[in-house]
GROMACS .gro file of C-alpha atoms in nm:
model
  383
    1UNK     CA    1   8.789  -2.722  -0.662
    2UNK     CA    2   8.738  -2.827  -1.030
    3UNK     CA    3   9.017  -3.032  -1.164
    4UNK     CA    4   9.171  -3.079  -1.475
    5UNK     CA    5   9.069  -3.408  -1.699
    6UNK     CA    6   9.445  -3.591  -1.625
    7UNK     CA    7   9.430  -3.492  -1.290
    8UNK     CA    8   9.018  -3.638  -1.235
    9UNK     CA    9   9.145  -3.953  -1.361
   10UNK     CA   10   9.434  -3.952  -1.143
   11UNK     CA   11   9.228  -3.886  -0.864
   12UNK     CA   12   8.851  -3.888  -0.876
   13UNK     CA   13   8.650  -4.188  -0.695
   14UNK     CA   14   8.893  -4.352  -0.525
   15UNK     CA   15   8.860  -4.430  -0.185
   16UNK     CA   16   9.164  -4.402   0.087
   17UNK     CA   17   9.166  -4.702   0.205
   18UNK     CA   18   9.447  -4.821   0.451
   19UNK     CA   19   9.648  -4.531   0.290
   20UNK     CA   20   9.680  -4.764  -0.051
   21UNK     CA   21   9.799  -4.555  -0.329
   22UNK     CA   22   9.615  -4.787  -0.594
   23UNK     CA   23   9.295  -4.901  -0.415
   24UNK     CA   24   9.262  -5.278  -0.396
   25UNK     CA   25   9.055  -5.548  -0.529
   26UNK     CA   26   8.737  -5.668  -0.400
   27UNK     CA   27   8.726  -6.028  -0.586
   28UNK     CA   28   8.470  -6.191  -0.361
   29UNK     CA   29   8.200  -6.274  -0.463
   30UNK     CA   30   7.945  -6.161  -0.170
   31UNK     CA   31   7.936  -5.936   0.109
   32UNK     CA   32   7.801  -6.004   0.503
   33UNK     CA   33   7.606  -5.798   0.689
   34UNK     CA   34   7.580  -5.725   1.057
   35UNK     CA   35   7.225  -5.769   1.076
   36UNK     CA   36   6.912  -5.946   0.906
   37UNK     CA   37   6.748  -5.554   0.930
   38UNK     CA   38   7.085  -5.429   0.780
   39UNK     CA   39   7.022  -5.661   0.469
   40UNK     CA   40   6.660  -5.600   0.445
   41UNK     CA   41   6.752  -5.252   0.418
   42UNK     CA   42   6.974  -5.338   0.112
   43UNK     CA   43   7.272  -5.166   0.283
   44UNK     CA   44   7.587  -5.158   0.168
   45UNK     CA   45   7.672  -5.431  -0.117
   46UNK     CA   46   7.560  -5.806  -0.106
   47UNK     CA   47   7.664  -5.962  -0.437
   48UNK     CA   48   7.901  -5.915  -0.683
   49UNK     CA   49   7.691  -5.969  -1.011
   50UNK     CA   50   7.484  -5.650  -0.877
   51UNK     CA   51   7.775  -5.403  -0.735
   52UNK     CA   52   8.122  -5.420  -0.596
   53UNK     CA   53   8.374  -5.135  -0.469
   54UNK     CA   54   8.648  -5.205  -0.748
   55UNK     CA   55   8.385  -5.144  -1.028
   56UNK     CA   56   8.216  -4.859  -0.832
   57UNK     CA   57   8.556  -4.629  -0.857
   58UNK     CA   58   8.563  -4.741  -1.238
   59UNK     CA   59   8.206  -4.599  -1.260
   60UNK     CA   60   8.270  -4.281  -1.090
   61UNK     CA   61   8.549  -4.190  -1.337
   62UNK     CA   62   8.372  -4.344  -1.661
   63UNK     CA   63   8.023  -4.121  -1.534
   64UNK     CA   64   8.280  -3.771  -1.473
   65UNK     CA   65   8.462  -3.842  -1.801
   66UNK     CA   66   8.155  -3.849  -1.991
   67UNK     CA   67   7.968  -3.551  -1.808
   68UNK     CA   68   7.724  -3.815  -1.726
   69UNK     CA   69   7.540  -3.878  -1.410
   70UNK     CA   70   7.614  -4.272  -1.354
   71UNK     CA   71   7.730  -4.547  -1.504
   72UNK     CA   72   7.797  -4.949  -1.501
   73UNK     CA   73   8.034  -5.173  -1.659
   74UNK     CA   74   7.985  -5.450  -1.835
   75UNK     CA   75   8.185  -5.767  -1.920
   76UNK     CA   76   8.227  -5.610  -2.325
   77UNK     CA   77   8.081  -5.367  -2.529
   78UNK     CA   78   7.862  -5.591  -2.666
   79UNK     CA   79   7.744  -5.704  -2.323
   80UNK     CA   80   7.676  -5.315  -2.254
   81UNK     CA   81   7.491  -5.222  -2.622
   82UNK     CA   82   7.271  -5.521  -2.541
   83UNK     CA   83   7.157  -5.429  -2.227
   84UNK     CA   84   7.051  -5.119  -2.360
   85UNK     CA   85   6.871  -5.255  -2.650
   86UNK     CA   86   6.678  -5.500  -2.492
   87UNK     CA   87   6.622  -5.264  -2.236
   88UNK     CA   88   6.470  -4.998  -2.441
   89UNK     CA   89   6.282  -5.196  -2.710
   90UNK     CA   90   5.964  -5.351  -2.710
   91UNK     CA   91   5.803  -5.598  -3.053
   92UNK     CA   92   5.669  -5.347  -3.280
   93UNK     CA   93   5.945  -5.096  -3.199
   94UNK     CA   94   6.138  -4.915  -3.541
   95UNK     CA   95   6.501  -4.822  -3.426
   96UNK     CA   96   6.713  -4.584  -3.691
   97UNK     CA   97   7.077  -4.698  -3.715
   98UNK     CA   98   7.379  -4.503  -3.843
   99UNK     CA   99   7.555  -4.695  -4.136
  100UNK     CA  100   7.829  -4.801  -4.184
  101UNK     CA  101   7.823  -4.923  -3.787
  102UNK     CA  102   8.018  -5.176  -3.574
  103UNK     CA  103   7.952  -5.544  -3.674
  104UNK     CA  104   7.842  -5.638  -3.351
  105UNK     CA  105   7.568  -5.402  -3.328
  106UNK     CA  106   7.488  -5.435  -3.713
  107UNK     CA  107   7.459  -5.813  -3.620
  108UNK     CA  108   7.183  -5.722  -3.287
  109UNK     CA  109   7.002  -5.494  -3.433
  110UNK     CA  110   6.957  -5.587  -3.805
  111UNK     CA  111   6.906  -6.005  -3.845
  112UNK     CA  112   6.901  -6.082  -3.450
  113UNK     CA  113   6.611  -5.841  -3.318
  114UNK     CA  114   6.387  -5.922  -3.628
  115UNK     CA  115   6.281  -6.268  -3.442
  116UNK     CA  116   6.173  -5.977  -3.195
  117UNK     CA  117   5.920  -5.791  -3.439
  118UNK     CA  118   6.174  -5.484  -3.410
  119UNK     CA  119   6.262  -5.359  -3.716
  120UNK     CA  120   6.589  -5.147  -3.848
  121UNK     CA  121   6.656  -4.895  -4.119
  122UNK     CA  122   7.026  -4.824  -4.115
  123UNK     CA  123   7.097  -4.498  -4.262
  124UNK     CA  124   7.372  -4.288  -4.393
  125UNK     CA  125   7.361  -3.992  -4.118
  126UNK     CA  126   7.557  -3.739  -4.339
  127UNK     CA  127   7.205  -3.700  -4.538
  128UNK     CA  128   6.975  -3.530  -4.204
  129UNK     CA  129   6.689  -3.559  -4.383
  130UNK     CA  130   6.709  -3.902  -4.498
  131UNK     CA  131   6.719  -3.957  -4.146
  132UNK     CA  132   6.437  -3.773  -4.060
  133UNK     CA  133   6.251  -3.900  -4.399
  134UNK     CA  134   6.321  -4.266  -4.176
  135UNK     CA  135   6.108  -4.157  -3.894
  136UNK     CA  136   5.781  -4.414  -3.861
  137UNK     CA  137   5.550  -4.358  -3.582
  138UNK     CA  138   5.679  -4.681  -3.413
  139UNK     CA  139   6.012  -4.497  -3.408
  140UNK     CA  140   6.168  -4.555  -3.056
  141UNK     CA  141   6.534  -4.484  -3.094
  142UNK     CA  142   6.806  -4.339  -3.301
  143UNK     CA  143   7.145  -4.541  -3.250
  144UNK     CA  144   7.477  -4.388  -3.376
  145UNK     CA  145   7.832  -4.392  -3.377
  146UNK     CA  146   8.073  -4.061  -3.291
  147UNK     CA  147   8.192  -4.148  -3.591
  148UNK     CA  148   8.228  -4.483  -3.803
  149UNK     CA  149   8.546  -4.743  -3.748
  150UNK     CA  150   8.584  -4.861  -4.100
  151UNK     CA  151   8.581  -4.469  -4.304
  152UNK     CA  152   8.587  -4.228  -4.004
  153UNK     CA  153   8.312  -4.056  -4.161
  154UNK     CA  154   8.141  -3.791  -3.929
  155UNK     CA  155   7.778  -3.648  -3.939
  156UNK     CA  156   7.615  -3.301  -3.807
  157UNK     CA  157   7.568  -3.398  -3.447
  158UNK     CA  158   7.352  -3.117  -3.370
  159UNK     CA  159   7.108  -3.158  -3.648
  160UNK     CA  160   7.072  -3.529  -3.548
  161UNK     CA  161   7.037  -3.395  -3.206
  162UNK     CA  162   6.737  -3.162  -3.312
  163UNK     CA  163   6.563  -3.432  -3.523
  164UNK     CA  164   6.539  -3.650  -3.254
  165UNK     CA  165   6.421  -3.384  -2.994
  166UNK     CA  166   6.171  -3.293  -3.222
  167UNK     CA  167   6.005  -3.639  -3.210
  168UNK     CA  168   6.059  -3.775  -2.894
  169UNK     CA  169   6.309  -4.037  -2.969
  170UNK     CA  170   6.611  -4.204  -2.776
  171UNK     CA  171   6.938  -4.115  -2.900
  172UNK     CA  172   7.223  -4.356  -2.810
  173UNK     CA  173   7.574  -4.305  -2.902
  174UNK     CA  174   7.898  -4.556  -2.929
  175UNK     CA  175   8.163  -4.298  -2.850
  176UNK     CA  176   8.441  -4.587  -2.900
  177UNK     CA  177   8.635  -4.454  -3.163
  178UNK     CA  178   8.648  -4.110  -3.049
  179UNK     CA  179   8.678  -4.162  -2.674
  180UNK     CA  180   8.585  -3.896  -2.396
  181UNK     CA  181   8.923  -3.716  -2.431
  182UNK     CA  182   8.778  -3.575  -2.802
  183UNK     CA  183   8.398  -3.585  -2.777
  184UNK     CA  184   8.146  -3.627  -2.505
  185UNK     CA  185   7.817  -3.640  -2.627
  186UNK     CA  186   7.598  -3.599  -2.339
  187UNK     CA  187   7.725  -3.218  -2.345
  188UNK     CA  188   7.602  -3.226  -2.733
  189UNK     CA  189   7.234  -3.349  -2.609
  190UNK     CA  190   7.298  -3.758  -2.641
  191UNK     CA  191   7.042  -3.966  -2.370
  192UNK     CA  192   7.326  -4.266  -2.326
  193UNK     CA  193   7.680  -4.337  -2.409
  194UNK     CA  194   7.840  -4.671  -2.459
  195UNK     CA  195   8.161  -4.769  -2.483
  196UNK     CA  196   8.369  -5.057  -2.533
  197UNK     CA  197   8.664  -5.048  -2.263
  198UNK     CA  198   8.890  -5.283  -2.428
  199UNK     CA  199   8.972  -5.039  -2.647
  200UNK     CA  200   9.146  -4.666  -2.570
  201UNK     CA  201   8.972  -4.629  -2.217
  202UNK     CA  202   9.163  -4.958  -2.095
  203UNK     CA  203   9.466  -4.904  -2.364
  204UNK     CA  204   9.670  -5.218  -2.275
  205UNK     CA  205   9.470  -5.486  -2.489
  206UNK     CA  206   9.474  -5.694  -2.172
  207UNK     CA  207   9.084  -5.672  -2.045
  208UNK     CA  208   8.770  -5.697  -2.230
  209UNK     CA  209   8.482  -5.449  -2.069
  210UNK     CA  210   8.214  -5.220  -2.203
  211UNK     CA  211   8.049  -4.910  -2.030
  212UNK     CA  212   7.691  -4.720  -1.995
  213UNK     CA  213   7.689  -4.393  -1.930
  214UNK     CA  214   7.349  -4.211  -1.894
  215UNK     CA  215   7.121  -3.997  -1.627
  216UNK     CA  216   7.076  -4.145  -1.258
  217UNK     CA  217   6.746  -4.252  -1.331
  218UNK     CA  218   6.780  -4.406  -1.662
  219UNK     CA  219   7.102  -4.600  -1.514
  220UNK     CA  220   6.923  -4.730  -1.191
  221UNK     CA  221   6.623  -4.891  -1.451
  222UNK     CA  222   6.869  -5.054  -1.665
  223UNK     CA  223   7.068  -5.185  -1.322
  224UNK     CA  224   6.752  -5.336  -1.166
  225UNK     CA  225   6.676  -5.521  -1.462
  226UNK     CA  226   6.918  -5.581  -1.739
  227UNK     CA  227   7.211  -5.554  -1.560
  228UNK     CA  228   7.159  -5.824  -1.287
  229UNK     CA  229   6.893  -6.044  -1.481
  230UNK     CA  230   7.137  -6.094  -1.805
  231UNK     CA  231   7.499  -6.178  -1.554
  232UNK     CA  232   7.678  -5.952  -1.789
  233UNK     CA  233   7.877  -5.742  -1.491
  234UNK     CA  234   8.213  -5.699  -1.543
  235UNK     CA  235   8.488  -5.871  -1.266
  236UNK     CA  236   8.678  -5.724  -1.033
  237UNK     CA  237   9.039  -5.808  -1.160
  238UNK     CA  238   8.864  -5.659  -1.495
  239UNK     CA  239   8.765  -5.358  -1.353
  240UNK     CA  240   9.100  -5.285  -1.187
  241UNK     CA  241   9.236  -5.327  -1.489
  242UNK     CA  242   9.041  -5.022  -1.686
  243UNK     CA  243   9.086  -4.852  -1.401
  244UNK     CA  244   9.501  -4.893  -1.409
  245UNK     CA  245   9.434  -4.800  -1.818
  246UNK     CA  246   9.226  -4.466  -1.726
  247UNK     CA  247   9.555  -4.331  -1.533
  248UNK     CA  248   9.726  -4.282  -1.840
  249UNK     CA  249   9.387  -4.213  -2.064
  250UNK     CA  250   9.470  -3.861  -2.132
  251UNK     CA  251   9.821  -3.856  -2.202
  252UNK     CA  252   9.799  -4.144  -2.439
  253UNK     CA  253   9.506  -3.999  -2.635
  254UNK     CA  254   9.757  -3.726  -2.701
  255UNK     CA  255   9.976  -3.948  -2.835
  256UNK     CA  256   9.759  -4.116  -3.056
  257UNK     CA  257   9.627  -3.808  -3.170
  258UNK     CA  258   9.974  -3.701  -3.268
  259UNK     CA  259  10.125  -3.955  -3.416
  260UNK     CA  260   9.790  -4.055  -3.613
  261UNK     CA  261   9.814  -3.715  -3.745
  262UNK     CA  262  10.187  -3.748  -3.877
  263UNK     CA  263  10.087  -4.078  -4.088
  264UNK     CA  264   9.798  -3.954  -4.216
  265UNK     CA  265   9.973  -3.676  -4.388
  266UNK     CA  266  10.231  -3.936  -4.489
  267UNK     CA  267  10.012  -4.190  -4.625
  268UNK     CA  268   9.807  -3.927  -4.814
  269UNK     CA  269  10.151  -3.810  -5.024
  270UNK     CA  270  10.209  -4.195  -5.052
  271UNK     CA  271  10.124  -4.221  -5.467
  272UNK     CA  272  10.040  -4.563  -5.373
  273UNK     CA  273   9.797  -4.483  -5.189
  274UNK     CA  274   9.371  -4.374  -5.344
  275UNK     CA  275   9.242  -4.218  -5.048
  276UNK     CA  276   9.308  -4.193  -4.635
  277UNK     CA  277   8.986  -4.153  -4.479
  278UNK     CA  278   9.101  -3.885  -4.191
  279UNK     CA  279   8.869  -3.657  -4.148
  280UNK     CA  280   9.108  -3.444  -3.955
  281UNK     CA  281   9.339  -3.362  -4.259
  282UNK     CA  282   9.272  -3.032  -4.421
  283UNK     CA  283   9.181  -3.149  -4.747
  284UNK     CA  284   8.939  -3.388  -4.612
  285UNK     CA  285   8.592  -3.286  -4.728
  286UNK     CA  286   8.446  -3.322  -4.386
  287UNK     CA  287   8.729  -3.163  -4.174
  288UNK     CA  288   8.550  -2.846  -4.061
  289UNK     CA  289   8.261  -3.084  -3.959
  290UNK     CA  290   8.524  -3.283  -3.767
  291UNK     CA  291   8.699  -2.981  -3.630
  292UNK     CA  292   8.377  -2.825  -3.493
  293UNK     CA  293   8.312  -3.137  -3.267
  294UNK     CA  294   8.580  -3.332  -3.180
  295UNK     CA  295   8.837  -3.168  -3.008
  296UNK     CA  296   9.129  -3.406  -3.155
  297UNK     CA  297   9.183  -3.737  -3.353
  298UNK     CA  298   9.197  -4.079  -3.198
  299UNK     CA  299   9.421  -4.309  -3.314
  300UNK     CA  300   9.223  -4.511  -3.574
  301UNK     CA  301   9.317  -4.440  -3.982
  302UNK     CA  302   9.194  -4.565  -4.286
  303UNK     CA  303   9.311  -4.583  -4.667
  304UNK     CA  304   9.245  -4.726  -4.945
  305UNK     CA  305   9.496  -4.856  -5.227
  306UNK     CA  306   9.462  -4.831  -5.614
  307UNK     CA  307   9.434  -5.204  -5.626
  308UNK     CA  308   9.248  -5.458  -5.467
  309UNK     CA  309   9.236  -5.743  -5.244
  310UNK     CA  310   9.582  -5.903  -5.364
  311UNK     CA  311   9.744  -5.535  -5.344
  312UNK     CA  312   9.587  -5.517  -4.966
  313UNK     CA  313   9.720  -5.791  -4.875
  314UNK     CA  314  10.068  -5.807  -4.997
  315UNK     CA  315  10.080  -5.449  -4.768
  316UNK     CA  316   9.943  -5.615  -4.483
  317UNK     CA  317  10.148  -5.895  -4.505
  318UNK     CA  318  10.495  -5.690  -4.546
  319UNK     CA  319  10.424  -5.490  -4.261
  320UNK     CA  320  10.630  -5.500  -3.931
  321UNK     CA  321  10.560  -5.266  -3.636
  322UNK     CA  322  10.173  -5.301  -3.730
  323UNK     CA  323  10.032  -5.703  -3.605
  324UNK     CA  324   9.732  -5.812  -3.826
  325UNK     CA  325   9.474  -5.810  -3.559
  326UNK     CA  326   9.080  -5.677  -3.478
  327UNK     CA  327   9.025  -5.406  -3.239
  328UNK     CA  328   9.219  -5.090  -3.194
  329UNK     CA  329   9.287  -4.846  -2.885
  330UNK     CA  330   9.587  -5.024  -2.767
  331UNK     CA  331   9.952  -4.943  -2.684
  332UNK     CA  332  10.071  -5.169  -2.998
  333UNK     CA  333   9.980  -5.066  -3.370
  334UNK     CA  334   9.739  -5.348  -3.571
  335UNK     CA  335   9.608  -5.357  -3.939
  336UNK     CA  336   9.345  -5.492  -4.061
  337UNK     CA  337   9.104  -5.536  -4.384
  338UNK     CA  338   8.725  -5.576  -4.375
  339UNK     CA  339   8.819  -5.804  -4.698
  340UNK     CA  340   8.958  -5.999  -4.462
  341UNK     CA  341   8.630  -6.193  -4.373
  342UNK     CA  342   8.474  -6.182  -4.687
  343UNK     CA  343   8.127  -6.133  -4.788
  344UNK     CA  344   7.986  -5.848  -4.530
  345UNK     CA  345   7.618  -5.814  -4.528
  346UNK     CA  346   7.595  -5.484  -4.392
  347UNK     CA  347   7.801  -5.342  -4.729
  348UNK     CA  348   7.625  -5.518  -4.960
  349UNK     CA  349   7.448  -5.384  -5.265
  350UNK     CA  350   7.624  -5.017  -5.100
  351UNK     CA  351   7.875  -4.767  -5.222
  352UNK     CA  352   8.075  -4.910  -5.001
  353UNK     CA  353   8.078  -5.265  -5.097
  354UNK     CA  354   8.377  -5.216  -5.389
  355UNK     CA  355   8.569  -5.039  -5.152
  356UNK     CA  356   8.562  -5.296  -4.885
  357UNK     CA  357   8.835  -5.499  -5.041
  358UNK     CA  358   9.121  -5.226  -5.097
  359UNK     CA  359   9.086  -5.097  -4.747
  360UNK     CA  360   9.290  -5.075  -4.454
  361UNK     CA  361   9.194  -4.974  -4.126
  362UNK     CA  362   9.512  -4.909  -3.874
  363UNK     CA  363   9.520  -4.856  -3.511
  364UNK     CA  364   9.783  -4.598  -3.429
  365UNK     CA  365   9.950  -4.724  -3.131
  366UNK     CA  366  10.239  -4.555  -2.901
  367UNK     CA  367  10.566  -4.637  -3.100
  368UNK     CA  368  10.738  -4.391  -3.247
  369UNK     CA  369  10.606  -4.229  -3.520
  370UNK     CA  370  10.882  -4.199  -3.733
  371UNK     CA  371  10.919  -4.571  -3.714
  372UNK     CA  372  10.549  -4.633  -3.782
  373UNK     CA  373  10.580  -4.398  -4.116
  374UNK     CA  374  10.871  -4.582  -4.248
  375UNK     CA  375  10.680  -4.929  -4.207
  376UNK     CA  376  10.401  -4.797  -4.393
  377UNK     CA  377  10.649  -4.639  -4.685
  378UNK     CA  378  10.820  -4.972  -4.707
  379UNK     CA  379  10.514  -5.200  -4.717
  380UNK     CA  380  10.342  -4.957  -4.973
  381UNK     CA  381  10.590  -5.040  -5.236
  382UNK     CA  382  10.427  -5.371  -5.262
  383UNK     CA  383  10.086  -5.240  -5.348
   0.00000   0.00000   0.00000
């Protein structure tokens, strides 16, 4: 009987096992067997690093979320888009990057991987055909974002999709910002999904975790190499944890989706305020893009103020209910400004580089929204 998606995470993978309502936690660290043929045979599980029965109910329900085939956790996203990178990639390999992208992966695949002889052309997706123009023979892969943390900007999945088809290349997604509950891009033609589970899949900001979701056979390569040769598994206790988050995945997304709905309205009637970078308000120039893939909003805004640095910050700084902080996906609201650190290399010499400064990017936790609205309105007067 097919389930709903609340009800699979509820329920799906989880073994009965003494009748325990929350299945327990495997925290050693190997396994015996009965028999020296029994371990030649590789039955069963030997050693943590490799597989363990707390992470394998975490990767049944990441794998059905996803409409993927298997997956394997990782100790953090980064741990996760690494494995996959090095897996993949050879010296000599061309990779084509969405821009603007997460640091971490801007930092891999841009100045680390060059000591590799891979090279990078980060490109804005919105333009298809610069992507395509970006194509080299040495092409291997096309990396991406569902859409991008800093200006929630969205691009034609589909055409993206088609490009890559029509040349043979990888296509790897970070669906972190829009999480499973609003987009699953393995149904949209995607090869592997990754995911940082610190963020909305765990929901609690107590774990750090990533995720690689893919095909059986693409998942079993990357777990007989990568996977046990790098140590980046994720623990038990760590595992458990996501898990305990993924209970309440759906009905929180909803929340997040709601409330970050309400503020974005609010914030783009705010005089103070130059631009919210939503796409799922009306009068945002990509919002029938937005609406035709993703089924809702997560919980992650950004705006931009009239001023600059100074203005950002004196916002930031009068705020309440939202804690200065990286990350997002959480129960609690956070703020945050990419001027924050600085000089960012990935912006530089880009449109985006003068707007770097008067931004703010907020996670939309699970207070009231009402409350969160009237933090904003009262912190905006100091811009």
């Amino acid at each position: 009987m097919k389930a709903g998606f609340q009800t699979m995470l509820t329920h799906y993978g989880e073994e009965n096992i003494h009748g325990a309502v929350v299945p327990p936690i495997f925290l050693n660290s190997t396994f015996a067997h009965d028999s020296f043929e029994d371990f030649q045979a590789g039955q069963g599980y030997y050693y943590s690093r490799h597989s363990n029965p707390t992470l394998e109910v975490l990767e049944k329900k990441l794998a059905a979320m996803e409409c993927g085939e298997a997956a394997k956790v990782f100790a953090s996203g980064m741990a996760a888009i690494s494995a996959v990178l090095f897996h993949f990639l050879r010296q000599g390999d061309h990779v084509i990057c969405s821009t603007p992208t997460y640091g971490g992966t801007y930092g891999i695949l841009g100045p680390y991987m060059k000591k590799f002889g891979i090279s990078v052309d980060f490109i804005d997706f919105r333009d298809t055909e610069r992507v395509r123009a970006a194509i080299k023979p040495n092409t291997k892969l096309i990396a991406c974002e569902s859409y991008s943390t800093f200006f929630m900007e969205v691009f034609d999945v589909a055409a993206i999709i088609g490009i890559a088809k029509e040349h043979g290349l990888l296509t790897i997604v970070d669906n972190t910002c829009a999480s499973p509950a609003n987009f699953r891009p393995i149904e949209w033609g995607f090869d592997i999904v990754i995911h940082s589970a610190s963020k909305y899949l765990g929901g609690h900001s107590d774990v750090i975790a990533g995720v690689v979701i893919s095909s059986k056979e693409i998942m079993e390569s990357i777990e007989q190499i990568e996977y046990g040769i790098f140590g980046g598994a994720l623990g038990p206790f760590e595992a458990w944890l996501v898990t305990r988050g993924i209970r309440t995945f759906g009905l929180r997304m909803k929340q997040h989706a709601d409330s970050a709905l309400q503020i974005a309205k609010m914030l783009e009637e705010n005089s103070n305020v130059a631009r919210v970078n939503f796409p799922f308000l009306p009068s945002h120039e990509q919002h029938e893009l937005a609406k035709k893939q993703f089924d809702a909003p997560s919980g992650l805004i950004s705006f931009e103020l009239h001023g600059g640095k100074a203005s950002a910050a004196r916002v930031i700084n009068r705020l309440k209910y939202f804690k200065i902080g990286v990350s997002w996906g959480g129960f609690e609201s956070l703020v945050y400004s990419p001027g924050m650190h600085g000089e960012n290399e990935q912006f530089t010499g880009t449109p985006y580089e003068p707007r770097m400064e008067h931004l703010i990017r907020i996670s939309v936790g699970l207070e009231d929204p009402a409350d969160l609205m009237e933090d904003l309105r009262s912190a905006l007067e100091s811009a």
